[in-house]
Amino acid sequence: MIIQKFGGIAMQSKASRKHCLLHIKRALREHGKTVVVVSAMGRDGDAYATDTLLDITDALSTSPKAKDLVAACGELISAAVLSSELKQDGIDNLLLYGAPLGIITTNNFGDAEIIDIHKETLLSALEHHDCLVIPGFQGITEEGYIATLGRGGSDLTAAVLGATLPNATIEYYKDVPGVMTGDPNYEDDVELIRAIPYSKFLSLLNNVHPLIQKKAAEMAQQHQLKLHIRNIFNLESGTFVFPDDD
């Protein structure tokens, strides 16, 4: 079982999504059952990025519930697009979202907590499909409203699924080679760290733009999941994050 999480840069264009399809095909060959979690396409300024959608009107600030509904649309669009492109490429998959998916949250719109997940729904879906495509960053309240999980919430979706499903490894796909010794955008001579324990990895996430959401990494650590952080644009091995007692 493998969970693959593709971020905004991976989902940004049809050209970048071709790399997603290659990684998904490899995962299906190597692992069989593959669960794909996606972020909204691109970054602020791109048509379907979350920040772009939230700039439609400042009136959204008056209704957290309405704001979350708009915010969730970016991931829903990404999931629908990737699912369709997989099918176009001959890869059977099931698109799961909202109530049928069954990620249940508090009603703290904008920063909801996951309180339950319908594991049996996921396992049943995986009995009939080798590949599931799931929008990240969101769940539904007990009253049936969409609620989002806070900045970087798609990473948390992947971690929660990894904690729920049996024997799952999680791959996070980024636009960098993996965990580096420094920020390659600002520093010279940075190197790839090929393996790192959670204790050291978590300390690298205390910044404005962490490599993955720290809450997601903490959940993965709690459940002793093995994380694999890789570059979307190649097949290099990237960085493995492992429990400290391994």
PDB file of C-alpha atoms in Angstrom:
ATOM      1  CA  MET A   1       0.000   0.000   0.000  1.00  0.00           C
ATOM      2  CA  ILE A   2       1.376   3.399  -0.905  1.00  0.00           C
ATOM      3  CA  ILE A   3       0.004   6.908  -0.534  1.00  0.00           C
ATOM      4  CA  GLN A   4       1.302   9.535  -2.949  1.00  0.00           C
ATOM      5  CA  LYS A   5       0.752  13.203  -2.260  1.00  0.00           C
ATOM      6  CA  PHE A   6       1.204  15.631  -5.154  1.00  0.00           C
ATOM      7  CA  GLY A   7       1.545  19.321  -4.353  1.00  0.00           C
ATOM      8  CA  GLY A   8       0.590  22.449  -6.232  1.00  0.00           C
ATOM      9  CA  ILE A   9       3.643  22.538  -8.506  1.00  0.00           C
ATOM     10  CA  ALA A  10       3.110  18.890  -9.490  1.00  0.00           C
ATOM     11  CA  MET A  11      -0.527  19.639 -10.354  1.00  0.00           C
ATOM     12  CA  GLN A  12       0.144  23.006 -11.979  1.00  0.00           C
ATOM     13  CA  SER A  13      -0.086  22.100 -15.670  1.00  0.00           C
ATOM     14  CA  LYS A  14      -0.796  19.194 -17.983  1.00  0.00           C
ATOM     15  CA  ALA A  15       2.956  18.916 -18.573  1.00  0.00           C
ATOM     16  CA  SER A  16       3.722  18.632 -14.844  1.00  0.00           C
ATOM     17  CA  ARG A  17       0.821  16.211 -14.327  1.00  0.00           C
ATOM     18  CA  LYS A  18       2.385  13.859 -16.865  1.00  0.00           C
ATOM     19  CA  HIS A  19       5.110  13.343 -14.263  1.00  0.00           C
ATOM     20  CA  CYS A  20       2.392  12.535 -11.699  1.00  0.00           C
ATOM     21  CA  LEU A  21       1.015   9.879 -14.037  1.00  0.00           C
ATOM     22  CA  LEU A  22       4.481   8.327 -14.437  1.00  0.00           C
ATOM     23  CA  HIS A  23       4.934   8.119 -10.657  1.00  0.00           C
ATOM     24  CA  ILE A  24       1.451   6.659 -10.198  1.00  0.00           C
ATOM     25  CA  LYS A  25       2.086   4.005 -12.854  1.00  0.00           C
ATOM     26  CA  ARG A  26       5.337   3.054 -11.125  1.00  0.00           C
ATOM     27  CA  ALA A  27       3.580   2.881  -7.755  1.00  0.00           C
ATOM     28  CA  LEU A  28       0.879   0.621  -9.159  1.00  0.00           C
ATOM     29  CA  ARG A  29       3.533  -1.718 -10.579  1.00  0.00           C
ATOM     30  CA  GLU A  30       5.607  -1.809  -7.409  1.00  0.00           C
ATOM     31  CA  HIS A  31       2.990  -1.561  -4.660  1.00  0.00           C
ATOM     32  CA  GLY A  32      -0.337  -2.515  -6.202  1.00  0.00           C
ATOM     33  CA  LYS A  33      -2.803  -0.457  -4.173  1.00  0.00           C
ATOM     34  CA  THR A  34      -2.127   3.272  -4.572  1.00  0.00           C
ATOM     35  CA  VAL A  35      -3.929   6.185  -2.935  1.00  0.00           C
ATOM     36  CA  VAL A  36      -3.291   9.588  -4.513  1.00  0.00           C
ATOM     37  CA  VAL A  37      -3.839  12.839  -2.586  1.00  0.00           C
ATOM     38  CA  VAL A  38      -3.675  16.149  -4.440  1.00  0.00           C
ATOM     39  CA  SER A  39      -3.315  19.825  -3.625  1.00  0.00           C
ATOM     40  CA  ALA A  40      -4.826  22.678  -5.608  1.00  0.00           C
ATOM     41  CA  MET A  41      -3.107  23.545  -8.892  1.00  0.00           C
ATOM     42  CA  GLY A  42      -0.146  25.895  -8.766  1.00  0.00           C
ATOM     43  CA  ARG A  43       0.469  28.887  -6.545  1.00  0.00           C
ATOM     44  CA  ASP A  44      -1.166  32.256  -5.884  1.00  0.00           C
ATOM     45  CA  GLY A  45      -1.942  33.849  -9.240  1.00  0.00           C
ATOM     46  CA  ASP A  46      -2.604  30.558 -10.994  1.00  0.00           C
ATOM     47  CA  ALA A  47      -6.260  30.254 -11.930  1.00  0.00           C
ATOM     48  CA  TYR A  48      -7.256  27.435  -9.569  1.00  0.00           C
ATOM     49  CA  ALA A  49      -4.793  27.948  -6.714  1.00  0.00           C
ATOM     50  CA  THR A  50      -6.387  28.274  -3.281  1.00  0.00           C
ATOM     51  CA  ASP A  51      -5.176  31.836  -2.666  1.00  0.00           C
ATOM     52  CA  THR A  52      -6.450  32.889  -6.088  1.00  0.00           C
ATOM     53  CA  LEU A  53      -9.887  31.431  -5.393  1.00  0.00           C
ATOM     54  CA  LEU A  54     -10.040  33.179  -2.031  1.00  0.00           C
ATOM     55  CA  ASP A  55      -9.322  36.520  -3.729  1.00  0.00           C
ATOM     56  CA  ILE A  56     -12.585  36.330  -5.699  1.00  0.00           C
ATOM     57  CA  THR A  57     -14.252  38.598  -3.136  1.00  0.00           C
ATOM     58  CA  ASP A  58     -13.380  40.050   0.252  1.00  0.00           C
ATOM     59  CA  ALA A  59     -16.947  39.221   1.300  1.00  0.00           C
ATOM     60  CA  LEU A  60     -15.773  35.686   2.067  1.00  0.00           C
ATOM     61  CA  SER A  61     -14.298  37.046   5.286  1.00  0.00           C
ATOM     62  CA  THR A  62     -17.861  37.406   6.618  1.00  0.00           C
ATOM     63  CA  SER A  63     -18.619  33.670   6.382  1.00  0.00           C
ATOM     64  CA  PRO A  64     -16.048  31.042   7.407  1.00  0.00           C
ATOM     65  CA  LYS A  65     -18.353  28.306   6.091  1.00  0.00           C
ATOM     66  CA  ALA A  66     -18.609  29.911   2.644  1.00  0.00           C
ATOM     67  CA  LYS A  67     -14.878  30.657   2.628  1.00  0.00           C
ATOM     68  CA  ASP A  68     -14.076  26.995   3.278  1.00  0.00           C
ATOM     69  CA  LEU A  69     -16.394  25.903   0.487  1.00  0.00           C
ATOM     70  CA  VAL A  70     -14.504  28.135  -1.956  1.00  0.00           C
ATOM     71  CA  ALA A  71     -11.102  27.125  -0.555  1.00  0.00           C
ATOM     72  CA  ALA A  72     -11.873  23.426  -0.996  1.00  0.00           C
ATOM     73  CA  CYS A  73     -12.672  23.870  -4.693  1.00  0.00           C
ATOM     74  CA  GLY A  74      -8.995  23.960  -5.719  1.00  0.00           C
ATOM     75  CA  GLU A  75      -8.339  20.428  -4.494  1.00  0.00           C
ATOM     76  CA  LEU A  76     -11.642  19.179  -5.882  1.00  0.00           C
ATOM     77  CA  ILE A  77     -10.718  20.516  -9.324  1.00  0.00           C
ATOM     78  CA  SER A  78      -7.252  18.929  -9.077  1.00  0.00           C
ATOM     79  CA  ALA A  79      -8.664  15.556  -8.081  1.00  0.00           C
ATOM     80  CA  ALA A  80     -11.245  15.575 -10.874  1.00  0.00           C
ATOM     81  CA  VAL A  81      -8.657  16.571 -13.468  1.00  0.00           C
ATOM     82  CA  LEU A  82      -6.068  13.991 -12.401  1.00  0.00           C
ATOM     83  CA  SER A  83      -8.660  11.229 -12.161  1.00  0.00           C
ATOM     84  CA  SER A  84      -9.848  12.043 -15.681  1.00  0.00           C
ATOM     85  CA  GLU A  85      -6.309  12.150 -17.070  1.00  0.00           C
ATOM     86  CA  LEU A  86      -5.540   8.800 -15.456  1.00  0.00           C
ATOM     87  CA  LYS A  87      -8.618   7.285 -17.093  1.00  0.00           C
ATOM     88  CA  GLN A  88      -7.685   8.866 -20.422  1.00  0.00           C
ATOM     89  CA  ASP A  89      -4.310   7.143 -20.061  1.00  0.00           C
ATOM     90  CA  GLY A  90      -5.970   3.775 -19.418  1.00  0.00           C
ATOM     91  CA  ILE A  91      -5.505   3.737 -15.631  1.00  0.00           C
ATOM     92  CA  ASP A  92      -8.625   2.689 -13.755  1.00  0.00           C
ATOM     93  CA  ASN A  93      -9.211   4.767 -10.620  1.00  0.00           C
ATOM     94  CA  LEU A  94     -11.937   5.908  -8.265  1.00  0.00           C
ATOM     95  CA  LEU A  95     -12.404   9.578  -7.380  1.00  0.00           C
ATOM     96  CA  LEU A  96     -13.476   9.858  -3.723  1.00  0.00           C
ATOM     97  CA  TYR A  97     -14.469  13.061  -1.924  1.00  0.00           C
ATOM     98  CA  GLY A  98     -16.967  14.535   0.503  1.00  0.00           C
ATOM     99  CA  ALA A  99     -19.453  12.294   2.294  1.00  0.00           C
ATOM    100  CA  PRO A 100     -18.569   9.104   0.334  1.00  0.00           C
ATOM    101  CA  LEU A 101     -14.934   9.511   1.434  1.00  0.00           C
ATOM    102  CA  GLY A 102     -15.880  10.016   5.071  1.00  0.00           C
ATOM    103  CA  ILE A 103     -13.161  12.215   6.579  1.00  0.00           C
ATOM    104  CA  ILE A 104     -15.132  13.760   9.453  1.00  0.00           C
ATOM    105  CA  THR A 105     -13.959  17.009  11.041  1.00  0.00           C
ATOM    106  CA  THR A 106     -14.848  19.527  13.689  1.00  0.00           C
ATOM    107  CA  ASN A 107     -16.741  22.610  12.533  1.00  0.00           C
ATOM    108  CA  ASN A 108     -13.779  24.920  13.160  1.00  0.00           C
ATOM    109  CA  PHE A 109     -13.858  26.188   9.579  1.00  0.00           C
ATOM    110  CA  GLY A 110     -10.441  27.126   8.204  1.00  0.00           C
ATOM    111  CA  ASP A 111      -8.513  25.030  10.714  1.00  0.00           C
ATOM    112  CA  ALA A 112     -10.656  21.965  11.362  1.00  0.00           C
ATOM    113  CA  GLU A 113      -9.453  18.874  13.192  1.00  0.00           C
ATOM    114  CA  ILE A 114     -10.094  15.377  11.871  1.00  0.00           C
ATOM    115  CA  ILE A 115     -12.164  13.439  14.391  1.00  0.00           C
ATOM    116  CA  ASP A 116     -13.002  10.307  12.410  1.00  0.00           C
ATOM    117  CA  ILE A 117     -12.347   8.583   9.106  1.00  0.00           C
ATOM    118  CA  HIS A 118     -14.465   5.848   7.560  1.00  0.00           C
ATOM    119  CA  LYS A 119     -11.781   3.185   7.217  1.00  0.00           C
ATOM    120  CA  GLU A 120     -14.171   0.529   5.949  1.00  0.00           C
ATOM    121  CA  THR A 121     -15.229   2.807   3.077  1.00  0.00           C
ATOM    122  CA  LEU A 122     -11.622   3.139   1.979  1.00  0.00           C
ATOM    123  CA  LEU A 123     -10.894  -0.572   2.306  1.00  0.00           C
ATOM    124  CA  SER A 124     -14.031  -1.426   0.348  1.00  0.00           C
ATOM    125  CA  ALA A 125     -13.066   0.999  -2.412  1.00  0.00           C
ATOM    126  CA  LEU A 126      -9.577  -0.536  -2.577  1.00  0.00           C
ATOM    127  CA  GLU A 127     -11.089  -3.992  -3.012  1.00  0.00           C
ATOM    128  CA  HIS A 128     -12.560  -2.835  -6.325  1.00  0.00           C
ATOM    129  CA  HIS A 129      -9.968  -0.300  -7.498  1.00  0.00           C
ATOM    130  CA  ASP A 130      -6.185  -0.319  -7.340  1.00  0.00           C
ATOM    131  CA  CYS A 131      -6.014   3.477  -7.457  1.00  0.00           C
ATOM    132  CA  LEU A 132      -7.998   6.049  -5.457  1.00  0.00           C
ATOM    133  CA  VAL A 133      -7.772   9.799  -6.119  1.00  0.00           C
ATOM    134  CA  ILE A 134      -8.610  12.020  -3.147  1.00  0.00           C
ATOM    135  CA  PRO A 135      -8.659  15.824  -2.772  1.00  0.00           C
ATOM    136  CA  GLY A 136      -6.526  16.897   0.170  1.00  0.00           C
ATOM    137  CA  PHE A 137      -6.996  19.730   2.664  1.00  0.00           C
ATOM    138  CA  GLN A 138     -10.616  18.994   3.542  1.00  0.00           C
ATOM    139  CA  GLY A 139     -13.233  16.873   5.220  1.00  0.00           C
ATOM    140  CA  ILE A 140     -16.859  17.266   6.169  1.00  0.00           C
ATOM    141  CA  THR A 141     -18.439  18.165   9.479  1.00  0.00           C
ATOM    142  CA  GLU A 142     -20.955  15.912  11.177  1.00  0.00           C
ATOM    143  CA  GLU A 143     -23.607  18.239   9.750  1.00  0.00           C
ATOM    144  CA  GLY A 144     -22.293  17.624   6.217  1.00  0.00           C
ATOM    145  CA  TYR A 145     -20.492  20.913   5.541  1.00  0.00           C
ATOM    146  CA  ILE A 146     -17.048  21.083   3.934  1.00  0.00           C
ATOM    147  CA  ALA A 147     -14.319  22.191   6.337  1.00  0.00           C
ATOM    148  CA  THR A 148     -10.645  22.751   5.517  1.00  0.00           C
ATOM    149  CA  LEU A 149      -7.650  21.628   7.569  1.00  0.00           C
ATOM    150  CA  GLY A 150      -5.449  24.724   7.568  1.00  0.00           C
ATOM    151  CA  ARG A 151      -2.397  25.695   5.546  1.00  0.00           C
ATOM    152  CA  GLY A 152      -0.619  22.602   4.229  1.00  0.00           C
ATOM    153  CA  GLY A 153      -3.669  20.485   5.041  1.00  0.00           C
ATOM    154  CA  SER A 154      -3.238  18.190   2.032  1.00  0.00           C
ATOM    155  CA  ASP A 155      -0.069  16.887   3.689  1.00  0.00           C
ATOM    156  CA  LEU A 156      -2.175  16.102   6.751  1.00  0.00           C
ATOM    157  CA  THR A 157      -4.753  14.270   4.614  1.00  0.00           C
ATOM    158  CA  ALA A 158      -2.000  11.986   3.331  1.00  0.00           C
ATOM    159  CA  ALA A 159      -0.673  11.375   6.859  1.00  0.00           C
ATOM    160  CA  VAL A 160      -4.149  10.565   8.200  1.00  0.00           C
ATOM    161  CA  LEU A 161      -4.735   8.093   5.384  1.00  0.00           C
ATOM    162  CA  GLY A 162      -1.339   6.551   6.084  1.00  0.00           C
ATOM    163  CA  ALA A 163      -2.260   6.147   9.738  1.00  0.00           C
ATOM    164  CA  THR A 164      -5.621   4.600   8.793  1.00  0.00           C
ATOM    165  CA  LEU A 165      -4.707   2.172   6.031  1.00  0.00           C
ATOM    166  CA  PRO A 166      -2.611  -0.973   6.665  1.00  0.00           C
ATOM    167  CA  ASN A 167       1.142  -1.078   6.016  1.00  0.00           C
ATOM    168  CA  ALA A 168       1.196   2.265   4.225  1.00  0.00           C
ATOM    169  CA  THR A 169       4.234   4.214   3.085  1.00  0.00           C
ATOM    170  CA  ILE A 170       3.768   7.869   2.131  1.00  0.00           C
ATOM    171  CA  GLU A 171       5.512   9.630  -0.749  1.00  0.00           C
ATOM    172  CA  TYR A 172       5.433  13.430  -0.763  1.00  0.00           C
ATOM    173  CA  TYR A 173       6.306  14.896  -4.155  1.00  0.00           C
ATOM    174  CA  LYS A 174       7.958  18.311  -4.174  1.00  0.00           C
ATOM    175  CA  ASP A 175       9.842  20.575  -6.575  1.00  0.00           C
ATOM    176  CA  VAL A 176      13.120  19.931  -4.701  1.00  0.00           C
ATOM    177  CA  PRO A 177      15.249  16.732  -4.642  1.00  0.00           C
ATOM    178  CA  GLY A 178      14.293  15.955  -1.054  1.00  0.00           C
ATOM    179  CA  VAL A 179      15.469  17.169   2.359  1.00  0.00           C
ATOM    180  CA  MET A 180      18.502  19.386   1.832  1.00  0.00           C
ATOM    181  CA  THR A 181      21.227  20.634   4.161  1.00  0.00           C
ATOM    182  CA  GLY A 182      20.061  24.191   3.413  1.00  0.00           C
ATOM    183  CA  ASP A 183      17.737  26.192   1.214  1.00  0.00           C
ATOM    184  CA  PRO A 184      18.989  25.850  -2.388  1.00  0.00           C
ATOM    185  CA  ASN A 185      17.196  29.098  -3.287  1.00  0.00           C
ATOM    186  CA  TYR A 186      19.422  31.105  -0.967  1.00  0.00           C
ATOM    187  CA  GLU A 187      22.488  28.981  -0.184  1.00  0.00           C
ATOM    188  CA  ASP A 188      25.294  27.471  -2.239  1.00  0.00           C
ATOM    189  CA  ASP A 189      26.719  23.971  -1.885  1.00  0.00           C
ATOM    190  CA  VAL A 190      23.656  22.451  -0.262  1.00  0.00           C
ATOM    191  CA  GLU A 191      23.441  18.666  -0.394  1.00  0.00           C
ATOM    192  CA  LEU A 192      20.683  16.097  -0.350  1.00  0.00           C
ATOM    193  CA  ILE A 193      20.118  14.232   2.923  1.00  0.00           C
ATOM    194  CA  ARG A 194      19.238  10.710   1.831  1.00  0.00           C
ATOM    195  CA  ALA A 195      17.886   9.469   5.178  1.00  0.00           C
ATOM    196  CA  ILE A 196      16.900  11.320   8.337  1.00  0.00           C
ATOM    197  CA  PRO A 197      15.156  10.364  11.603  1.00  0.00           C
ATOM    198  CA  TYR A 198      11.946  12.115  12.624  1.00  0.00           C
ATOM    199  CA  SER A 199      13.647  13.872  15.550  1.00  0.00           C
ATOM    200  CA  LYS A 200      15.921  15.776  13.170  1.00  0.00           C
ATOM    201  CA  PHE A 201      13.351  16.137  10.407  1.00  0.00           C
ATOM    202  CA  LEU A 202      10.751  17.808  12.647  1.00  0.00           C
ATOM    203  CA  SER A 203      13.270  20.429  13.716  1.00  0.00           C
ATOM    204  CA  LEU A 204      13.603  21.479  10.061  1.00  0.00           C
ATOM    205  CA  LEU A 205       9.891  22.265   9.773  1.00  0.00           C
ATOM    206  CA  ASN A 206       9.844  25.272  12.112  1.00  0.00           C
ATOM    207  CA  ASN A 207       9.732  27.910   9.390  1.00  0.00           C
ATOM    208  CA  VAL A 208       7.250  29.880   7.320  1.00  0.00           C
ATOM    209  CA  HIS A 209       7.431  27.486   4.354  1.00  0.00           C
ATOM    210  CA  PRO A 210       8.122  23.996   5.743  1.00  0.00           C
ATOM    211  CA  LEU A 211       8.865  21.170   3.333  1.00  0.00           C
ATOM    212  CA  ILE A 212       5.705  19.451   4.570  1.00  0.00           C
ATOM    213  CA  GLN A 213       3.187  20.519   7.173  1.00  0.00           C
ATOM    214  CA  LYS A 214       4.612  19.925  10.646  1.00  0.00           C
ATOM    215  CA  LYS A 215       1.291  18.594  11.986  1.00  0.00           C
ATOM    216  CA  ALA A 216       1.352  15.973   9.220  1.00  0.00           C
ATOM    217  CA  ALA A 217       4.916  14.976  10.070  1.00  0.00           C
ATOM    218  CA  GLU A 218       4.038  14.698  13.759  1.00  0.00           C
ATOM    219  CA  MET A 219       1.123  12.416  12.967  1.00  0.00           C
ATOM    220  CA  ALA A 220       3.342  10.272  10.755  1.00  0.00           C
ATOM    221  CA  GLN A 221       5.892  10.060  13.560  1.00  0.00           C
ATOM    222  CA  GLN A 222       3.190   9.107  16.082  1.00  0.00           C
ATOM    223  CA  HIS A 223       2.163   6.179  13.879  1.00  0.00           C
ATOM    224  CA  GLN A 224       5.773   5.306  12.954  1.00  0.00           C
ATOM    225  CA  LEU A 225       5.107   5.703   9.250  1.00  0.00           C
ATOM    226  CA  LYS A 226       7.896   5.727   6.730  1.00  0.00           C
ATOM    227  CA  LEU A 227       7.940   8.900   4.656  1.00  0.00           C
ATOM    228  CA  HIS A 228       9.628   9.328   1.306  1.00  0.00           C
ATOM    229  CA  ILE A 229      10.171  12.874   0.021  1.00  0.00           C
ATOM    230  CA  ARG A 230      10.897  12.982  -3.710  1.00  0.00           C
ATOM    231  CA  ASN A 231      11.217  15.296  -6.679  1.00  0.00           C
ATOM    232  CA  ILE A 232       8.189  15.257  -8.956  1.00  0.00           C
ATOM    233  CA  PHE A 233      10.301  15.778 -12.075  1.00  0.00           C
ATOM    234  CA  ASN A 234      12.548  12.721 -11.872  1.00  0.00           C
ATOM    235  CA  LEU A 235      12.841   9.196 -10.480  1.00  0.00           C
ATOM    236  CA  GLU A 236      15.678   9.916  -8.042  1.00  0.00           C
ATOM    237  CA  SER A 237      15.322   8.331  -4.621  1.00  0.00           C
ATOM    238  CA  GLY A 238      15.053  11.558  -2.613  1.00  0.00           C
ATOM    239  CA  THR A 239      14.974  11.392   1.199  1.00  0.00           C
ATOM    240  CA  PHE A 240      13.632   8.703   3.507  1.00  0.00           C
ATOM    241  CA  VAL A 241      12.291   9.817   6.909  1.00  0.00           C
ATOM    242  CA  PHE A 242      12.238   7.004   9.427  1.00  0.00           C
ATOM    243  CA  PRO A 243      11.270   6.409  13.086  1.00  0.00           C
ATOM    244  CA  ASP A 244      14.111   7.125  15.504  1.00  0.00           C
ATOM    245  CA  ASP A 245      14.206   3.572  16.832  1.00  0.00           C
ATOM    246  CA  ASP A 246      14.710   2.005  13.364  1.00  0.00           C
TER     247      ASP A 246
END
